Each structure stands twice: as C-alpha cells, then as structure tokens.
C-alpha cells in the first residue's frame, strides 16, 4: 500500500496535454481576428449556448481560452449576453426544453449575427437523433450559417472552421 502511494506521488495525476502547434493556433486566431476586424470593424464576440449537449463540446470550447490556446490574446471574447455577441455558438442536439430559450437568444442578438452549430449533435441530433426530447439539430429552431462537425471537434478545428465563416 505504501509503495503504491509513493508511486502515485511520483507520477503526474493528470494526463499529459495534447501536442498543440502554438504557431498554427496563433496563426489561425490572428487570421480570424484580422478578418473579423475587416468585416465588423472590431474584435469578435461569441456567445455560447448549450442546447442539451453532453458537455464534451463545451470542454473543447473552454480549451480555446486555456493557457495552451489563449484565444483572448487575439481579441476573441466569449460574452455573457447575446446583446454583446456576433456569433451564437450552439452545442447539443437541440432539446425541446431549450428551443424557446435559443430562439429568444437569437432574437436578442443584434445584426449582423452568425449561428454556428458545433458538434455532430448540433448538426442533426448526433447520438441523440430520434429522441422524443430533441428536435435533431439547431437548424430546427434558428437559421444556421456554419456546422462544425466532430464529436467533439478539437479546438484547432473550431478555430479553422470559424475562420471559414469570414472567408
Ligand atoms: S457532439 Fe459529441 S461531444 Fe458534442 S454534445 Fe454531442 S455527444 Fe457530446
């Protein structure tokens, strides 16, 4: 028992972080900021809406603001109110319970605005497709401008796809 405890103290308790090419992430984020400034005249604000996700997609979204990716250094912000947002980043299979909330959030977001459905669930219900609790995709409630596939998509893929939105 003591041996196991001592071995546990020697090993890191968390997994090693994924290999991230800082140069690639920085290049993508800088390009995204530059295109947002060209289109909007300022940096980009994103409001995330969880429409019933398993939170796997949220973990990858959160990673965008961690020390590895540090999206905020490029002026890309996650905001608390749709009134301050340019992009609604929606995850989950679009549960019936969240339909009215998402529609009201969409109405509260000023134009121009973009809706990005993130993850396979947000595209068509994914793993939860066919459930009586779901509407099988975000486009059942609000118009979607971009789908980002994956279960969940990796942060670098999220950045790459957001860049395509402003190409
Ligand atoms: S796409 Fe995958 S990770 Fe994202 S909410 Fe659905 S099941 Fe979870």
PDB file of N, CA, C and O in Angstrom, residues 46-47 78-84:
ATOM      1  N   UNK A  46     -18.328  36.105 -28.940  1.00  0.00           N
ATOM      2  CA  UNK A  46     -19.030  34.825 -29.114  1.00  0.00           C
ATOM      3  C   UNK A  46     -19.861  34.521 -27.872  1.00  0.00           C
ATOM      4  O   UNK A  46     -19.366  34.597 -26.749  1.00  0.00           O
ATOM      5  N   UNK A  47     -21.125  34.190 -28.100  1.00  0.00           N
ATOM      6  CA  UNK A  47     -21.993  33.740 -27.006  1.00  0.00           C
ATOM      7  C   UNK A  47     -22.241  32.246 -27.210  1.00  0.00           C
ATOM      8  O   UNK A  47     -22.755  31.840 -28.248  1.00  0.00           O
ATOM      9  N   UNK A  78     -15.474  35.508 -25.324  1.00  0.00           N
ATOM     10  CA  UNK A  78     -16.749  34.858 -25.017  1.00  0.00           C
ATOM     11  C   UNK A  78     -17.508  35.816 -24.108  1.00  0.00           C
ATOM     12  O   UNK A  78     -16.960  36.279 -23.093  1.00  0.00           O
ATOM     13  N   UNK A  79     -18.744  36.131 -24.477  1.00  0.00           N
ATOM     14  CA  UNK A  79     -19.504  37.126 -23.725  1.00  0.00           C
ATOM     15  C   UNK A  79     -20.701  36.468 -23.032  1.00  0.00           C
ATOM     16  O   UNK A  79     -21.169  35.406 -23.440  1.00  0.00           O
ATOM     17  N   UNK A  80     -21.201  37.163 -21.993  1.00  0.00           N
ATOM     18  CA  UNK A  80     -22.261  36.584 -21.172  1.00  0.00           C
ATOM     19  C   UNK A  80     -23.653  36.903 -21.699  1.00  0.00           C
ATOM     20  O   UNK A  80     -24.632  36.277 -21.299  1.00  0.00           O
ATOM     21  N   UNK A  81     -23.752  37.889 -22.589  1.00  0.00           N
ATOM     22  CA  UNK A  81     -25.070  38.296 -23.068  1.00  0.00           C
ATOM     23  C   UNK A  81     -25.130  38.224 -24.589  1.00  0.00           C
ATOM     24  O   UNK A  81     -24.188  38.649 -25.268  1.00  0.00           O
ATOM     25  N   UNK A  82     -26.247  37.740 -25.135  1.00  0.00           N
ATOM     26  CA  UNK A  82     -26.383  37.735 -26.597  1.00  0.00           C
ATOM     27  C   UNK A  82     -26.382  39.147 -27.169  1.00  0.00           C
ATOM     28  O   UNK A  82     -26.057  39.340 -28.342  1.00  0.00           O
ATOM     29  N   UNK A  83     -26.730  40.129 -26.365  1.00  0.00           N
ATOM     30  CA  UNK A  83     -26.755  41.518 -26.862  1.00  0.00           C
ATOM     31  C   UNK A  83     -25.364  42.025 -27.212  1.00  0.00           C
ATOM     32  O   UNK A  83     -25.223  43.021 -27.899  1.00  0.00           O
ATOM     33  N   UNK A  84     -24.341  41.345 -26.707  1.00  0.00           N
ATOM     34  CA  UNK A  84     -22.963  41.752 -26.997  1.00  0.00           C
ATOM     35  C   UNK A  84     -22.308  40.826 -28.022  1.00  0.00           C
ATOM     36  O   UNK A  84     -21.111  40.951 -28.276  1.00  0.00           O
TER      37      UNK A  84
END
